[in-house]
Structures are given as C-alpha cells and as structure tokens.
Coordinates of C-alpha atoms (C1' of nucleotides) in Angstrom, one line a residue:
Chain P
X1 CA -13.5 27.7 8.5
X2 CA -10.6 28.3 6.2
X3 CA -9.9 24.6 5.7
X4 CA -12.2 23.4 2.8
X5 CA -13.4 20.5 4.9
X6 CA -11.0 17.9 3.8
X7 CA -12.8 15.6 6.2
X8 CA -10.2 15.2 9.0
X9 CA -12.1 14.0 12.0
X10 CA -8.8 13.2 13.7
X11 CA -9.8 9.6 13.6
X12 CA -9.4 8.4 17.1
X13 CA -6.2 6.4 17.2
X14 CA -7.0 2.8 18.2
X15 CA -3.9 2.7 20.4
X16 CA -2.0 0.3 18.3
X17 CA 1.6 -0.7 19.2
X18 CA 3.0 1.1 16.2
X19 CA 5.1 4.2 16.6
X20 CA 3.6 7.6 16.0
X21 CA 5.0 8.3 12.6
X22 CA 3.8 4.9 11.4
X23 CA 0.3 5.6 12.5
X24 CA 0.2 9.0 10.9
X25 CA 1.7 7.6 7.7
X26 CA -0.8 4.8 7.7
X27 CA -3.8 7.1 8.2
X28 CA -2.7 9.5 5.4
X29 CA -1.9 6.6 3.2
X30 CA -5.3 5.1 3.7
X31 CA -7.0 8.4 3.0
X32 CA -5.1 8.7 -0.2
X33 CA -5.5 5.2 -1.5
X34 CA -9.2 5.4 -0.7
X35 CA -9.4 8.5 -2.8
X36 CA -10.6 10.6 0.1
X37 CA -8.0 13.2 -0.9
X38 CA -8.2 13.3 -4.8
X39 CA -4.9 13.4 -6.7
X40 CA -3.6 16.8 -7.5
X41 CA -4.9 18.4 -4.4
X42 CA -2.7 19.8 -1.7
X43 CA -2.3 18.3 1.7
X44 CA -2.7 20.5 4.7
X45 CA 0.5 22.1 5.8
X46 CA 2.8 20.2 8.1
X47 CA 1.8 22.4 11.0
X48 CA -1.9 21.9 10.5
X49 CA -1.4 18.1 10.2
X50 CA 0.7 18.2 13.4
X51 CA -2.2 20.0 15.1
X52 CA -4.8 17.7 13.7
X53 CA -3.1 14.5 14.8
X54 CA -1.9 16.0 18.0
X55 CA 1.8 15.3 17.4
X56 CA 4.8 17.4 16.6
X57 CA 5.8 18.6 13.2
X58 CA 8.8 16.2 13.3
X59 CA 6.5 13.2 13.4
X60 CA 4.4 14.5 10.6
X61 CA 7.6 15.1 8.6
X62 CA 8.7 11.5 9.0
X63 CA 5.2 10.3 7.9
X64 CA 5.2 12.6 4.8
X65 CA 8.8 11.5 4.0
X66 CA 7.6 8.0 3.8
X67 CA 4.7 8.9 1.6
X68 CA 7.0 10.7 -0.7
X69 CA 9.4 7.8 -0.7
X70 CA 6.5 5.6 -1.8
X71 CA 5.5 8.0 -4.5
X72 CA 2.1 8.8 -3.0
X73 CA 2.8 12.6 -2.7
X74 CA 5.2 15.1 -4.2
X75 CA 6.5 17.6 -1.7
X76 CA 7.8 20.8 -3.2
X77 CA 9.7 23.2 -1.0
X78 CA 8.0 26.5 -0.4
X79 CA 4.7 25.2 -1.9
X80 CA 3.3 22.2 -0.3
X81 CA 2.8 18.5 -0.7
X82 CA 0.5 17.3 -3.5
X83 CA -1.2 14.0 -3.9
X84 CA 0.0 12.0 -6.9
X85 CA -2.1 9.7 -9.1
X86 CA -2.1 6.2 -7.6
X87 CA -0.2 4.6 -10.5
X88 CA 2.8 6.8 -9.8
X89 CA 3.7 4.8 -6.7
X90 CA 7.3 3.8 -6.3
X91 CA 6.8 0.9 -3.9
X92 CA 4.4 -1.9 -3.4
X93 CA 3.3 -2.4 0.2
X94 CA 0.7 -4.9 1.4
X95 CA -0.7 -4.2 4.9
X96 CA -2.3 -6.9 6.9
X97 CA -5.7 -5.1 6.7
X98 CA -5.9 -5.8 3.0
X99 CA -5.8 -9.5 3.6
X100 CA -9.1 -10.1 5.2
X101 CA -11.1 -12.8 3.5
X102 CA -11.3 -11.9 -0.2
X103 CA -7.9 -10.3 -0.1
X104 CA -6.1 -13.5 0.9
X105 CA -7.8 -15.4 -1.9
X106 CA -6.7 -12.8 -4.4
X107 CA -3.1 -12.8 -3.1
X108 CA -3.1 -16.6 -3.4
X109 CA -4.3 -16.3 -7.0
X110 CA -1.4 -13.9 -7.8
X111 CA 1.0 -16.2 -6.0
X112 CA -0.2 -19.1 -8.1
X113 CA 0.3 -17.3 -11.3
X114 CA 3.9 -16.4 -10.4
X115 CA 4.9 -19.6 -8.8
X116 CA 3.5 -22.0 -11.4
X117 CA 5.4 -20.2 -14.1
X118 CA 8.5 -20.0 -11.8
X119 CA 8.4 -23.7 -11.4
X120 CA 8.2 -24.1 -15.2
X121 CA 11.2 -21.8 -15.7
X122 CA 13.2 -23.4 -12.9
X123 CA 12.7 -26.8 -14.5
X124 CA 14.0 -25.5 -17.8
X125 CA 16.9 -23.4 -16.5
X126 CA 17.8 -24.4 -13.0
X127 CA 21.5 -25.3 -12.6
X128 CA 22.8 -28.1 -10.4
X129 CA 23.7 -25.5 -7.7
X130 CA 20.2 -24.3 -7.7
X131 CA 18.7 -27.7 -7.4
X132 CA 21.0 -28.6 -4.6
X133 CA 19.8 -25.7 -2.5
X134 CA 16.2 -26.6 -3.2
X135 CA 16.9 -30.1 -2.1
X136 CA 18.6 -28.9 1.0
X137 CA 15.5 -26.9 2.0
X138 CA 13.5 -30.1 1.4
X139 CA 15.7 -32.1 3.7
X140 CA 15.4 -29.5 6.4
X141 CA 11.6 -29.8 6.2
X142 CA 11.8 -33.6 6.3
X143 CA 13.4 -33.5 9.7
X144 CA 10.4 -31.9 11.5
X145 CA 7.3 -33.8 12.2
X146 CA 5.1 -31.0 13.2
X147 CA 4.3 -28.0 11.1
X148 CA 5.8 -25.2 13.1
X149 CA 8.3 -22.4 12.9
X150 CA 11.3 -24.4 11.7
X151 CA 9.5 -26.2 8.9
X152 CA 7.6 -23.1 7.8
X153 CA 10.9 -21.4 7.4
X154 CA 12.3 -24.2 5.4
X155 CA 9.1 -24.1 3.3
X156 CA 9.7 -20.4 2.5
X157 CA 13.3 -21.2 1.6
X158 CA 12.1 -24.0 -0.7
X159 CA 9.8 -21.7 -2.6
X160 CA 12.3 -18.9 -2.7
X161 CA 15.0 -21.1 -4.1
X162 CA 12.8 -22.3 -6.9
X163 CA 12.1 -18.7 -7.8
X164 CA 15.8 -18.0 -7.7
X165 CA 16.4 -21.0 -10.0
X166 CA 14.6 -19.1 -12.8
X167 CA 17.6 -16.8 -12.9
X168 CA 15.3 -13.8 -12.8
X169 CA 16.0 -11.6 -9.8
X170 CA 12.6 -9.9 -10.0
X171 CA 10.7 -13.2 -9.9
X172 CA 12.7 -14.1 -6.8
X173 CA 12.0 -10.8 -5.2
X174 CA 8.3 -10.8 -5.9
X175 CA 7.7 -14.4 -5.0
X176 CA 9.6 -14.1 -1.8
X177 CA 7.7 -10.9 -0.9
X178 CA 4.3 -12.5 -1.5
X179 CA 5.1 -15.7 0.4
X180 CA 6.4 -13.7 3.3
X181 CA 3.2 -11.6 3.4
X182 CA 1.0 -14.7 3.3
X183 CA 3.0 -16.3 6.1
X184 CA 2.7 -13.3 8.3
X185 CA -1.1 -13.3 8.0
X186 CA -1.4 -17.0 8.4
X187 CA 0.5 -17.1 11.7
X188 CA -2.3 -15.3 13.5
X189 CA -5.1 -17.4 12.1
X190 CA -3.1 -20.6 12.7
X191 CA -2.9 -20.0 16.4
X192 CA -6.7 -19.9 16.7
X193 CA -7.6 -22.5 14.1
X194 CA -4.9 -25.3 14.0
X195 CA -5.9 -26.9 10.8
X196 CA -4.8 -30.4 10.2
X197 CA -1.7 -29.5 8.2
X198 CA 0.4 -32.6 8.5
X199 CA 3.9 -32.5 7.3
X200 CA 3.5 -35.7 5.2
X201 CA 0.9 -34.0 3.0
X202 CA 3.1 -31.1 2.4
X203 CA 6.1 -33.2 1.9
X204 CA 4.5 -35.4 -0.7
X205 CA 3.5 -32.3 -2.7
X206 CA 7.0 -30.8 -2.3
X207 CA 8.6 -34.1 -3.4
X208 CA 6.6 -34.1 -6.5
X209 CA 7.8 -30.6 -7.4
X210 CA 11.4 -31.5 -6.7
X211 CA 11.2 -34.6 -8.7
X212 CA 9.9 -32.7 -11.7
X213 CA 12.6 -30.1 -11.4
X214 CA 15.2 -32.8 -11.2
X215 CA 13.8 -34.4 -14.3
X216 CA 13.9 -31.0 -16.0
X217 CA 10.2 -31.5 -16.9
X218 CA 8.5 -28.0 -17.1
X219 CA 5.0 -29.3 -17.6
X220 CA 5.1 -31.6 -14.6
X221 CA 6.8 -29.0 -12.4
X222 CA 4.0 -26.5 -13.2
X223 CA 1.3 -29.1 -12.5
X224 CA 2.9 -30.2 -9.3
X225 CA 3.3 -26.6 -8.1
X226 CA -0.3 -25.8 -8.9
X227 CA -1.5 -28.9 -7.0
X228 CA 0.6 -27.9 -4.0
X229 CA -0.7 -24.3 -4.0
X230 CA -4.3 -25.5 -4.3
X231 CA -3.6 -27.7 -1.3
X232 CA -1.8 -25.0 0.7
X233 CA -4.6 -22.6 0.0
X234 CA -7.3 -25.1 1.1
X235 CA -5.4 -25.7 4.3
X236 CA -5.8 -22.1 5.3
X237 CA -9.4 -22.0 4.1
X238 CA -9.0 -20.4 0.7
X239 CA -10.4 -21.9 -2.4
X240 CA -8.1 -21.4 -5.3
X241 CA -10.1 -21.2 -8.5
X242 CA -8.9 -22.9 -11.7
Chain R
X1 CA 38.1 3.9 18.2
X2 CA 35.1 2.3 19.7
X3 CA 33.4 1.7 16.4
X4 CA 34.4 -1.7 15.1
X5 CA 35.2 -0.4 11.7
X6 CA 32.0 -0.8 9.9
X7 CA 33.7 0.6 6.8
X8 CA 32.0 3.9 6.4
X9 CA 34.2 6.0 4.1
X10 CA 31.6 8.7 4.1
X11 CA 31.1 8.1 0.4
X12 CA 31.4 11.5 -1.2
X13 CA 27.9 12.5 -2.2
X14 CA 27.7 13.1 -5.9
X15 CA 25.5 16.1 -5.4
X16 CA 22.4 14.6 -6.8
X17 CA 19.1 16.6 -6.9
X18 CA 17.6 14.3 -4.3
X19 CA 16.8 15.5 -0.8
X20 CA 19.2 14.8 2.0
X21 CA 17.1 12.1 3.7
X22 CA 16.6 10.3 0.4
X23 CA 20.3 10.3 -0.2
X24 CA 21.1 9.0 3.2
X25 CA 18.4 6.3 3.0
X26 CA 19.6 5.3 -0.5
X27 CA 23.2 4.9 0.8
X28 CA 22.2 2.9 3.8
X29 CA 19.8 0.8 1.7
X30 CA 22.5 0.0 -0.8
X31 CA 24.9 -1.0 1.9
X32 CA 22.4 -3.3 3.4
X33 CA 21.1 -4.9 0.2
X34 CA 24.7 -5.4 -1.0
X35 CA 25.4 -7.3 2.3
X36 CA 28.0 -4.8 3.4
X37 CA 26.3 -4.7 6.8
X38 CA 25.4 -8.3 7.5
X39 CA 21.9 -9.0 8.9
X40 CA 21.8 -9.0 12.7
X41 CA 24.4 -6.4 13.2
X42 CA 23.6 -3.0 14.7
X43 CA 23.8 0.2 12.8
X44 CA 25.8 3.1 14.2
X45 CA 23.8 5.3 16.5
X46 CA 21.9 8.1 14.9
X47 CA 24.3 10.7 16.2
X48 CA 27.3 8.9 14.7
X49 CA 25.4 8.5 11.4
X50 CA 24.6 12.2 11.5
X51 CA 28.3 13.0 12.0
X52 CA 29.4 10.5 9.3
X53 CA 27.1 11.9 6.7
X54 CA 27.5 15.5 7.8
X55 CA 23.8 16.1 8.4
X56 CA 21.5 16.7 11.3
X57 CA 20.1 13.9 13.4
X58 CA 16.6 14.7 12.0
X59 CA 17.7 13.8 8.5
X60 CA 19.1 10.5 9.8
X61 CA 15.9 9.8 11.6
X62 CA 13.8 10.3 8.4
X63 CA 16.2 8.0 6.6
X64 CA 16.1 5.3 9.3
X65 CA 12.3 5.7 9.5
X66 CA 12.1 4.8 5.8
X67 CA 14.3 1.8 6.2
X68 CA 12.2 0.6 9.0
X69 CA 9.0 1.1 7.0
X70 CA 10.6 -1.0 4.2
X71 CA 11.4 -3.7 6.7
X72 CA 15.2 -3.4 6.2
X73 CA 16.0 -2.6 9.8
X74 CA 14.3 -3.1 13.2
X75 CA 14.7 0.0 15.4
X76 CA 14.3 -0.8 19.1
X77 CA 14.0 2.1 21.5
X78 CA 17.0 2.4 23.8
X79 CA 19.0 -0.3 22.0
X80 CA 19.6 0.5 18.4
X81 CA 18.7 -0.3 14.9
X82 CA 19.4 -3.9 13.6
X83 CA 19.7 -5.0 10.1
X84 CA 17.0 -7.6 9.1
X85 CA 17.3 -10.6 6.8
X86 CA 16.6 -9.5 3.2
X87 CA 13.4 -11.6 2.9
X88 CA 11.8 -9.7 5.7
X89 CA 11.3 -6.7 3.6
X90 CA 7.8 -5.1 3.8
X91 CA 7.9 -3.2 0.5
X92 CA 9.1 -3.8 -3.1
X93 CA 11.0 -1.0 -4.6
X94 CA 12.7 -1.0 -8.0
X95 CA 15.3 1.6 -8.5
X96 CA 16.3 2.6 -12.0
X97 CA 19.9 1.4 -11.5
X98 CA 18.6 -2.2 -11.5
X99 CA 17.2 -1.9 -15.0
X100 CA 20.4 -1.7 -16.9
X101 CA 20.5 -4.3 -19.7
X102 CA 19.8 -7.7 -18.2
X103 CA 17.5 -6.1 -15.6
X104 CA 15.1 -4.8 -18.2
X105 CA 14.9 -8.1 -19.9
X106 CA 14.1 -9.8 -16.6
X107 CA 11.5 -7.2 -15.7
X108 CA 9.9 -7.8 -19.1
X109 CA 9.8 -11.5 -18.5
X110 CA 8.0 -11.0 -15.2
X111 CA 5.6 -8.6 -16.8
X112 CA 4.8 -11.1 -19.5
X113 CA 4.1 -13.8 -16.9
X114 CA 1.6 -11.5 -15.1
X115 CA 0.0 -9.9 -18.1
X116 CA -0.6 -13.0 -20.2
X117 CA -2.4 -14.6 -17.3
X118 CA -4.2 -11.3 -16.6
X119 CA -5.5 -11.2 -20.2
X120 CA -6.7 -14.8 -19.8
X121 CA -8.5 -14.0 -16.6
X122 CA -9.9 -10.7 -18.0
X123 CA -11.4 -12.6 -20.9
X124 CA -13.1 -15.0 -18.6
X125 CA -14.3 -12.6 -16.0
X126 CA -14.3 -9.1 -17.4
X127 CA -17.7 -7.3 -17.0
X128 CA -19.2 -5.0 -19.6
X129 CA -18.1 -2.0 -17.5
X130 CA -14.5 -3.2 -17.6
X131 CA -14.5 -3.8 -21.3
X132 CA -15.9 -0.4 -22.0
X133 CA -13.1 1.2 -20.1
X134 CA -10.5 -0.9 -21.9
X135 CA -12.1 0.2 -25.2
X136 CA -12.1 3.8 -24.2
X137 CA -8.3 3.6 -23.6
X138 CA -7.9 2.0 -27.1
X139 CA -9.9 4.9 -28.7
X140 CA -7.7 7.4 -27.0
X141 CA -4.7 5.7 -28.5
X142 CA -6.2 5.7 -31.9
X143 CA -6.4 9.4 -32.0
X144 CA -2.7 10.0 -31.9
X145 CA -0.5 9.3 -34.8
X146 CA 2.9 9.6 -33.2
X147 CA 4.0 7.6 -30.2
X148 CA 4.4 10.2 -27.6
X149 CA 3.3 11.2 -24.1
X150 CA -0.5 11.1 -24.8
X151 CA -0.6 7.7 -26.4
X152 CA 1.9 6.2 -24.0
X153 CA -0.4 7.3 -21.2
X154 CA -3.4 5.7 -22.9
X155 CA -1.3 2.5 -23.4
X156 CA -0.6 2.3 -19.7
X157 CA -4.3 2.8 -18.9
X158 CA -5.1 0.0 -21.4
X159 CA -2.9 -2.4 -19.7
X160 CA -4.0 -1.4 -16.2
X161 CA -7.7 -1.7 -17.1
X162 CA -7.1 -5.2 -18.4
X163 CA -5.4 -6.1 -15.1
X164 CA -8.4 -4.5 -13.3
X165 CA -10.8 -6.6 -15.3
X166 CA -9.4 -9.7 -13.6
X167 CA -11.2 -8.5 -10.4
X168 CA -8.0 -9.1 -8.5
X169 CA -6.8 -5.9 -6.9
X170 CA -3.3 -7.3 -6.4
X171 CA -2.9 -8.2 -10.0
X172 CA -3.9 -4.7 -10.9
X173 CA -1.4 -3.1 -8.4
X174 CA 1.5 -5.3 -9.5
X175 CA 0.9 -4.9 -13.2
X176 CA 0.5 -1.2 -12.9
X177 CA 3.6 -0.9 -10.9
X178 CA 5.7 -2.9 -13.3
X179 CA 4.4 -1.1 -16.4
X180 CA 5.1 2.2 -14.7
X181 CA 8.7 1.3 -13.9
X182 CA 9.3 0.1 -17.4
X183 CA 7.9 3.3 -18.8
X184 CA 10.0 5.4 -16.6
X185 CA 13.2 3.7 -17.8
X186 CA 12.2 3.7 -21.4
X187 CA 11.6 7.4 -21.5
X188 CA 15.3 8.1 -21.2
X189 CA 16.5 5.6 -23.8
X190 CA 13.8 6.8 -26.1
X191 CA 15.0 10.3 -26.3
X192 CA 18.4 9.1 -27.6
X193 CA 17.3 6.2 -29.7
X194 CA 13.9 6.9 -31.4
X195 CA 13.1 3.4 -32.5
X196 CA 10.6 3.1 -35.3
X197 CA 7.6 2.5 -33.0
X198 CA 4.7 3.3 -35.2
X199 CA 1.2 3.6 -33.7
X200 CA -0.2 1.3 -36.3
X201 CA 1.9 -1.6 -35.2
X202 CA 0.9 -1.1 -31.6
X203 CA -2.7 -0.5 -32.5
X204 CA -2.9 -3.7 -34.4
X205 CA -1.6 -5.7 -31.5
X206 CA -3.9 -3.9 -29.1
X207 CA -6.9 -4.5 -31.3
X208 CA -6.3 -8.2 -31.4
X209 CA -6.2 -8.3 -27.6
X210 CA -9.4 -6.2 -27.3
X211 CA -11.2 -8.4 -29.8
X212 CA -10.2 -11.5 -27.9
X213 CA -11.5 -10.0 -24.6
X214 CA -14.7 -9.0 -26.3
X215 CA -15.1 -12.5 -27.6
X216 CA -14.5 -13.8 -24.1
X217 CA -11.8 -16.1 -25.5
X218 CA -9.1 -16.7 -22.9
X219 CA -6.7 -18.6 -25.1
X220 CA -6.7 -16.0 -27.8
X221 CA -6.4 -13.2 -25.3
X222 CA -3.4 -14.8 -23.8
X223 CA -1.8 -15.4 -27.2
X224 CA -2.5 -11.8 -28.4
X225 CA -1.1 -10.4 -25.2
X226 CA 2.0 -12.5 -25.5
X227 CA 2.5 -11.4 -29.1
X228 CA 2.1 -7.8 -28.1
X229 CA 4.6 -8.0 -25.3
X230 CA 7.2 -9.7 -27.5
X231 CA 6.7 -6.9 -30.0
X232 CA 6.9 -4.2 -27.3
X233 CA 10.0 -5.7 -25.8
X234 CA 11.7 -5.9 -29.2
X235 CA 10.9 -2.3 -29.9
X236 CA 13.0 -1.3 -26.9
X237 CA 15.7 -3.7 -27.7
X238 CA 14.8 -6.6 -25.4
X239 CA 14.5 -10.1 -26.6
X240 CA 11.7 -11.9 -24.7
X241 CA 12.4 -15.6 -24.5
X242 CA 9.8 -18.2 -25.0
Chain U
dA1 C1' 30.1 -16.0 48.1
dG2 C1' 25.6 -16.0 46.0
dT3 C1' 21.4 -13.8 44.8
dG4 C1' 18.3 -10.2 44.0
dA5 C1' 17.0 -5.4 43.6
dT6 C1' 18.5 -0.8 42.3
dC7 C1' 20.9 2.6 39.8
dG8 C1' 23.1 4.6 35.9
dC9 C1' 24.0 4.7 31.1
dA10 C1' 23.3 4.5 26.2
dT11 C1' 19.9 4.9 22.9
dC12 C1' 15.7 5.7 20.6
dA13 C1' 11.1 8.5 20.5
dT14 C1' 9.2 12.8 20.7
dC15 C1' 9.0 17.6 21.0
dC16 C1' 10.5 22.3 20.5
dT17 C1' 12.6 26.4 18.4
dA18 C1' 15.1 28.5 15.0
dC19 C1' 16.8 29.4 10.6
dA20 C1' 17.6 28.5 5.5
dA21 C1' 15.8 27.8 0.8
dC22 C1' 12.2 28.3 -2.2
dT23 C1' 7.8 29.9 -4.3
dT24 C1' 4.1 32.9 -4.6
dG25 C1' 1.8 37.2 -4.9
dG26 C1' 1.4 41.9 -4.2
dA27 C1' 3.2 46.7 -3.5
dG28 C1' 5.5 50.2 -5.5
dG29 C1' 8.1 52.5 -8.8
dT30 C1' 9.4 53.3 -13.8
Chain Y
dA1 C1' 1.9 48.0 -19.0
dC2 C1' 6.0 46.3 -17.2
dC3 C1' 9.7 45.5 -14.1
dT4 C1' 11.7 45.2 -9.4
dC5 C1' 11.6 44.3 -4.9
dC6 C1' 9.9 42.7 -0.7
dA7 C1' 6.8 40.2 2.5
dA8 C1' 4.3 36.1 3.7
dG9 C1' 3.9 31.2 3.7
dT10 C1' 5.8 26.5 3.2
dT11 C1' 9.0 22.9 3.2
dG12 C1' 14.0 21.6 4.3
dT13 C1' 17.6 21.4 7.8
dA14 C1' 19.8 22.1 12.2
dG15 C1' 20.4 21.4 17.1
dG16 C1' 19.0 20.8 21.6
dA17 C1' 15.9 19.2 25.5
dT18 C1' 13.1 15.7 27.7
dG19 C1' 10.9 11.3 28.4
dA20 C1' 10.8 6.2 27.7
dT21 C1' 13.1 1.9 27.3
dG22 C1' 16.3 -1.8 27.6
dC23 C1' 20.7 -3.4 29.2
dG24 C1' 24.6 -3.9 32.2
dA25 C1' 27.0 -2.7 36.4
dT26 C1' 26.7 -1.8 41.1
dC27 C1' 25.2 -2.5 45.6
dA28 C1' 22.7 -4.5 49.6
dC29 C1' 21.1 -8.5 51.8
dT30 C1' 21.3 -13.2 52.9

DNA sequence: AGTGATCGCATCATCCTACAACTTGGAGGT
DNA sequence: ACCTCCAAGTTGTAGGATGATGCGATCACT
C-alpha cells in the first residue's frame, strides 16, 4: 500500500449522461470542495487517477485541466498537481446538486439582494434606450397567456435588462447567471408540480416594477422588485425571509 | 476554400507564460464573448483548429472541453461544437483584463452591494462561533503594523467570515470570489503606487464593523461596512458612488 | 416517381504510445 | 563539504487508431 489511503473507493459511477471527463472532474471537484483532500496535498499522478477511474490518461488530463482553469488545483510540470485553498478559485460554478431545498432558498436570498439594489440603480441611472428594451421584454410577456417557455424567456430578458440598466457589467453578469441557474432547476420541479403561476400575477408585479423605473423612483422600484421576488419564490415553494 | 472565412488570422501568440491549452481556450473564449463568432454557428473542426493554432489536437480538445464546461459552446459528437448564447454560461470568470479603470469601480460597486447586506445579515444571524472567528481575524490584523501580505490575508479572512456568518453559502462564495479578484488586481498597482494605507485607518473601520456585529445591530453594521468599503475603494483610487 | 431503408462520411469521444520539458534526489567525483 | 552529473518520476505535448454518433446521399422497392 504505497498510496496513503486518500480514500478513493472508485465511487461507482451512477451512469449519468455526462461525458467521461465531466464525470471525473465533478468527482474530483466534489472531493476537493468537501475537504476530503485537504489543500496543499498532492493529487495522485495522472496515471494512477486514470487507473482508479478506469479511463485513459487523456480523460484525466481534461478533467485536471478544468480543475486548474477553475483554480482548484495548481499543476506543476515535473512535480504534480496540488490542491489549492478554496478561496483561490478563479470561477464560480453552481451545480444543480447544490440547489436541493435549502440551497434554492439561499440562492433566492442572494438574488434578492442583487436585484433589489439593481432595480434601485436602474431607476436612478437607466437611459431611455435601456427602458425601451425592458418595456419590449414586458410586451413579449404580455402576449402569452400560459407560463411556458416563451414567457419564461421574456421574463429572464426582463430581469437581465434591468441589471444592464445599472450600467454595471458585473451586476448584469451576476444577475443573469443566477437567474439562469434558478430557471434551470425550476424547470424540472415545474413539470412535476405545476403550481398555479398565472401570467396575470406575474404581469402585475412586473408592471409595478416597470412603472417605478419609468418614474425614476428608486425606492418604489426596489420595493416592487422585492415584492415580485417574494412572490416568485413563493410560487416555487421557497419562503424568502425579510 | 471550404471554410467560410471565419476570420482566423492565427493571432500571433504573445509568448505568455500560460500553458498551450489555456492560451487556446482564452483566444476562443475572447472571440466568442466579443461576438466575433455569433451564437449558433459552428466552430471549425478540432483538426482545423489544431492546424490553425499550430498545436496538437489534444491541446484543442482540452481547450474546447473548458469552453464546454463554462457553457460557452455545446459539443455534439459527430456533428461539431456550436456557440451558445452568452447567457447560457455555466460559470462566472473574471479575467484581469476586465478590471482596468472602470471595471474596478464596477466590481467595487457590486462588492459593496453584497457586503453591506452581508454585514446586515451577519449582525442579525451570526452565532457566537462566527463572531469568534471574525474577531480572530481582526486580532491577526492588529499584530501587523504595515499593510502587507499577512495583514491583507487577515483582511480577506475577516470579510469572508462575515459573509459566512450570514449562514448563506452562496453569499460566502460570491463575496470571497470578488474580494479575491480585487486583491489580485490591486497587488500589481500597489507595488508601483504605494498609497498611504495605514493599518490604523483600516483597523478603526474594521473595529466599528465588529462592534456593530457584536451588538447585533444590523443598521450600524451596514453603515460601518459601507464606510469601510468607501474608504478601501478610495485608497486604491476608486470613487464609490452613493 | 415516390417512399423508405441502407450505406458512407464527417465528426467527436476515447484510448494508446511516444517523446519533450521540468523537477527532484542521489551517486560519484573533487 | 561541495559541486557536477545523471537517473527516475511527473506533467506537457504530439500524433495516430478505433469506436460512437448524427447527418446526408444513395439505393432498392413499391
């Protein structure tokens, strides 16, 4: 037993539809983020990993390359790959597994923090061009009567355009990212549990936001956005505190 | 000439220290995010990319694998890799190039939104264990008299622990990520322009935050955090509006 | 001629082998 | 004790081979 028992029980692969490198990367990533590999320690060599996972070294390389790109490990030629401290990460990634129950509530809370402030800033700074694009998204939503793919898309655009109206590219990126993740996880639950999510309700809330933005009223925009998010969260079974 | 002139001038590589796959991925990523490749269109085949960049197909594969992991392209076996709409991205990545001037101000604004709210939540929810860890970071900072590596590290821990005290894992991740990116970009400017950034100033601001958290006073915690961030931004030459 | 099944082709996914570049550590000589 | 050189181990890169997959063209049958 030369390996110091890293604890690699090969983890029977649950035959997911993902590609091999993605699976390997996901497993390693989970081990690292769970602290099962302690920062500073060295990963097994690529050859050993290949043997452990039962894949070729090329597949392992793609997986490790992704970990390196995310800043989870530091691969040094001729030495090995070392686990980095978690705060060194270079990319934020949210996998669906983290959104079960409590995770979704937390993500909604983060979303609310960003979007309420985004609404406030958009009301204060949004140009006519911005407002027109927000209005266009609203109109697209108005056309549909059921809450399905088309209107959900328009909803995302609506929120993204508000974030863009802040003039802050990072706010736009982060809000868009979070909304997209929430949408992705909702789609599954929705098919099973078709909550009464009438367009009228949503439209009323959206109209209030838009009116506040048009009126350049930051306080009202923030309040309207908060009310909308509380409602949206409730509609997917999440209670948004505060 | 079968290739419909994607416009691939091979882009002479500026001999950076990065690895080959990283360089290829960065080039492709830039093309995509700049819109030079229009969503929906197909990338050249891996063989052609390998020939264009003058590298092996393996290198291209690692690069494309990373793009796919980030949600920038969708690679379908036997067909090709297609560029996705920008909002479909699965990871947030901030490269240093985006932080020149205006970028840094925008990132600070985003940071302020998150951290002021985080301070408020931490004051309301933080447990004794959380507060102790925040205090420990503060003590570590107090030991140093110059603002250098050690105290900067402690500063990061201080902010991260406050985010952790919200009990929201996503807030912790996002705040930590943003602080780390700002730190990385500051380090360079700092070496050239050693702004008067005395520890006492920083400590005073931090003490105010800590006192507010101890007192479980959300409003004061938020105000103290805002004051600190305005000061921190000013010290690196960024004016934080509002 | 129209329709359906079949085949071939382009492409990605995976695997394999080999070599280059780099680091480490020890053998051996000075 | 110190320096030099070399051998082993590891990651980085190259190139090819093979299987899997999706698409279009061809071909046979009606």
